[in-house]
Coordinates of C-alpha atoms and ligand atoms in Angstrom, one line a residue:
X10 CA 107.2 79.2 124.5
X11 CA 107.2 80.0 120.7
X12 CA 105.8 76.9 118.2
X13 CA 106.7 76.3 114.5
X14 CA 106.8 79.1 112.3
X15 CA 103.5 80.0 110.6
X16 CA 103.7 79.8 107.0
X17 CA 103.6 83.3 105.2
X18 CA 100.6 83.7 103.3
X19 CA 98.9 85.9 100.4
X20 CA 95.2 86.6 99.9
X21 CA 94.5 87.7 96.3
X22 CA 91.1 89.5 96.1
X23 CA 89.2 91.2 93.5
X24 CA 86.4 92.2 95.6
X25 CA 84.2 91.8 98.5
X26 CA 86.6 89.5 100.3
X27 CA 84.6 87.4 102.7
X28 CA 86.7 84.1 101.7
X29 CA 89.7 86.8 102.7
X30 CA 87.6 87.9 106.0
X31 CA 87.4 84.1 106.7
X32 CA 91.3 83.1 106.7
X33 CA 91.9 86.2 108.5
X34 CA 89.6 85.0 111.6
X35 CA 91.2 81.2 111.2
X36 CA 95.0 82.6 111.1
X37 CA 94.3 84.9 114.2
X38 CA 94.3 81.6 116.2
X39 CA 97.3 80.7 118.1
X40 CA 97.3 77.6 116.6
X41 CA 96.7 77.8 113.1
X42 CA 100.0 76.9 110.7
X43 CA 99.9 80.2 108.6
X44 CA 99.6 83.8 108.8
X45 CA 98.1 86.1 106.2
X46 CA 101.2 88.3 105.3
X47 CA 99.6 90.2 102.5
X48 CA 96.2 90.8 100.8
X49 CA 96.6 91.8 97.1
X50 CA 94.3 92.7 94.9
X51 CA 93.8 93.6 90.9
X52 CA 91.5 96.3 92.0
X53 CA 92.0 99.4 93.7
X54 CA 88.6 99.6 95.0
X55 CA 88.2 96.0 96.2
X56 CA 86.2 96.4 99.4
X57 CA 88.4 93.6 101.2
X58 CA 91.9 95.9 100.7
X59 CA 90.4 98.5 103.1
X60 CA 89.4 95.9 105.5
X61 CA 92.6 94.1 105.6
X62 CA 94.7 97.6 106.2
X63 CA 92.4 98.4 108.8
X64 CA 93.4 95.3 110.6
X65 CA 97.0 96.0 110.2
X66 CA 97.5 93.4 107.6
X67 CA 100.2 94.2 104.8
X68 CA 98.4 95.3 101.4
X69 CA 99.1 96.1 97.8
X70 CA 97.3 96.4 94.4
X71 CA 98.8 95.7 91.2
X72 CA 95.9 97.1 89.0
X73 CA 95.6 94.7 85.7
X74 CA 94.3 97.9 83.5
X75 CA 97.7 99.6 82.9
X76 CA 99.0 96.4 81.4
X77 CA 96.5 96.6 78.3
X78 CA 95.9 92.9 78.2
X79 CA 99.7 92.3 78.8
X80 CA 98.9 89.2 81.4
X81 CA 102.3 88.1 81.7
X82 CA 103.9 91.6 82.4
X83 CA 101.0 91.9 85.1
X84 CA 101.7 88.4 86.9
X85 CA 105.3 89.3 86.9
X86 CA 104.5 92.3 89.3
X87 CA 102.0 90.5 90.7
X88 CA 104.8 87.3 91.5
X89 CA 107.5 90.0 92.6
X90 CA 105.4 91.5 95.0
X91 CA 104.5 88.3 96.5
X92 CA 108.2 87.4 96.7
X93 CA 109.4 90.7 98.1
X94 CA 106.7 89.7 101.1
X95 CA 108.3 86.4 101.7
X96 CA 104.9 84.8 100.3
X97 CA 105.1 80.7 100.9
X98 CA 101.5 80.0 99.9
X99 CA 98.9 82.0 97.6
X100 CA 95.2 81.7 98.3
X101 CA 93.0 83.0 95.4
X102 CA 89.9 84.0 97.1
X103 CA 87.7 85.5 94.2
X104 CA 90.5 86.7 92.5
X105 CA 88.8 87.3 88.8
X106 CA 91.7 86.9 86.6
X107 CA 92.5 83.9 84.1
X108 CA 96.2 82.9 85.1
X109 CA 98.7 82.2 82.7
X110 CA 101.1 79.0 83.0
X111 CA 103.8 81.5 84.2
X112 CA 101.9 82.3 87.7
X113 CA 100.6 79.0 87.9
X114 CA 104.0 77.3 87.6
X115 CA 105.6 79.8 90.1
X116 CA 103.3 78.5 92.6
X117 CA 102.8 75.0 91.4
X118 CA 101.9 73.1 94.6
X119 CA 101.7 76.1 97.1
X120 CA 98.7 77.9 95.3
X121 CA 94.9 77.2 96.5
X122 CA 91.7 78.2 94.7
X123 CA 88.1 78.6 95.7
X124 CA 85.4 77.8 93.4
X125 CA 81.5 78.2 94.4
X126 CA 80.6 74.6 92.5
X127 CA 81.2 70.8 93.3
X128 CA 83.9 70.5 90.5
X129 CA 84.5 69.3 88.1
X130 CA 80.8 70.5 87.8
X131 CA 80.2 74.0 86.7
X132 CA 83.8 75.7 86.3
X133 CA 83.8 79.1 85.2
X134 CA 81.0 81.5 86.0
X135 CA 77.6 81.9 86.9
X136 CA 77.6 78.7 89.0
X137 CA 74.8 79.1 90.9
X138 CA 72.4 79.9 88.0
X139 CA 73.7 76.8 86.5
X140 CA 73.4 74.7 88.8
X141 CA 69.4 75.8 89.4
X142 CA 69.3 75.4 85.3
X143 CA 70.7 71.9 85.3
X144 CA 68.5 70.8 87.9
X145 CA 71.1 69.2 90.1
X146 CA 70.3 68.2 93.8
X147 CA 73.3 68.9 95.3
X148 CA 75.7 71.9 94.9
X149 CA 78.7 73.2 96.6
X150 CA 82.0 74.9 96.7
X151 CA 85.4 73.6 96.3
X152 CA 89.3 74.4 97.3
X153 CA 91.9 72.7 95.1
X154 CA 95.4 73.3 93.9
X155 CA 95.4 75.7 91.2
X156 CA 96.9 73.9 87.8
X157 CA 96.8 75.3 84.3
X158 CA 93.4 74.4 83.1
X159 CA 90.8 76.7 84.7
X160 CA 89.2 75.9 87.8
X161 CA 91.1 72.7 87.8
X162 CA 94.0 70.9 90.0
X163 CA 94.1 68.4 92.8
X164 CA 90.7 68.9 95.0
X165 CA 91.9 69.5 98.9
X166 CA 88.2 70.0 100.2
X167 CA 84.5 70.2 99.4
X168 CA 81.0 70.7 101.0
X169 CA 77.9 70.1 99.4
X170 CA 74.4 71.8 100.3
X171 CA 71.1 70.7 99.3
X172 CA 69.2 72.8 96.8
X173 CA 65.9 73.3 97.4
X174 CA 63.0 73.6 95.4
X175 CA 62.2 77.4 95.7
X176 CA 65.5 78.3 95.7
X177 CA 67.4 81.6 93.8
X178 CA 70.6 82.1 92.8
X179 CA 70.9 84.4 95.6
X180 CA 70.0 81.7 98.1
X181 CA 72.0 79.2 96.8
X182 CA 75.0 81.3 96.9
X183 CA 74.5 82.2 100.4
X184 CA 73.9 78.8 101.4
X185 CA 77.3 78.2 99.4
X186 CA 79.2 80.9 100.8
X187 CA 78.9 79.6 104.5
X188 CA 80.5 76.6 103.5
X189 CA 83.2 78.3 101.6
X190 CA 83.7 80.1 104.7
X191 CA 84.5 76.8 106.4
X192 CA 86.4 74.5 103.9
X193 CA 88.8 77.7 102.8
X194 CA 90.5 77.7 106.2
X195 CA 90.5 73.8 106.6
X196 CA 92.1 73.1 103.5
X197 CA 94.9 76.0 103.8
X198 CA 95.5 74.5 107.6
X199 CA 96.0 71.3 105.7
X200 CA 98.3 73.0 102.7
X201 CA 100.3 74.5 105.7
X202 CA 101.2 71.5 107.4
X203 CA 101.9 69.5 104.4
X204 CA 99.0 67.5 103.9
X205 CA 98.2 67.4 100.1
X206 CA 94.7 67.0 100.6
X207 CA 92.2 66.8 103.0
X208 CA 91.0 63.0 103.5
X209 CA 87.5 61.4 103.1
X210 CA 87.4 61.7 106.9
X211 CA 87.8 65.4 107.0
X212 CA 85.5 66.3 104.2
X213 CA 82.7 64.3 105.9
X214 CA 83.3 66.3 109.2
X215 CA 82.8 69.4 107.2
X216 CA 79.8 67.9 105.7
X217 CA 78.4 67.3 108.8
X218 CA 79.3 69.6 111.6
X219 CA 77.7 67.2 114.4
X220 CA 80.4 64.1 113.2
Ligands
GAR21 C1 83.4 83.6 96.1 O1 82.2 82.9 95.7 C2 84.1 82.5 95.2 O2 84.2 81.0 95.7 C3 84.0 82.9 93.7 O3 83.8 84.4 94.2 C4 83.4 84.7 95.4 C5 83.9 85.9 96.0 O4 83.9 86.1 96.9 N1 85.2 82.6 93.0 C6 85.1 82.3 91.8 O5 84.2 82.4 91.3 C7 86.4 81.9 91.1 N2 86.4 81.3 90.2 P1 84.5 86.7 98.1 O6 85.2 88.0 97.4 O7 83.3 87.3 99.4 O8 85.3 85.8 98.9

């Protein structure tokens, strides 16, 4: 017996791809409502591309360099690849490009991003260093629908971690990354099922695995 069709997802990366790995692992489950149909990178040497290809997942590289700063033309090429693969949902997973309104509007409501802070705190880069400098006691990560502002848009899921007295940015970042790998598959599941936001109960469960 076959279940309902799984939503076709593209994961966009620029490097390591550990969140991509978490999404691939989740999507391998029989009852997960999405499948990873494409991994796309703007960097030919992104480590995640080789791993995805090794797993038999379709991959593509749309290098931004030959576009010489023409972001609209680069995004048009990315969008064409997504459509050629019949993609329904896009997951930005360490995709280190600022998007123009073109791509954001084309995928409005169907594009997720993961960010290593409790948004709206610390948008942008170097979030773990900035959290330590600010002296916050809680830090974490956010999955949100992408809107036109940088690291803005409706929040789908968040997880918090404590900031410890002797933390380094690397130690804190590793603690946050573990939570990224938990909440991104949960948020994608919710979007694929048409739930426009993980509710408070789900976030509570993510914060407290025993709950
Ligand atoms: C992750 O920590 C992700 O949250 C962050 O880049 C890292 C990518 O790691 N994204 C951003 O900072 C986007 N603003 P990964 O390639 O191992 O998933």
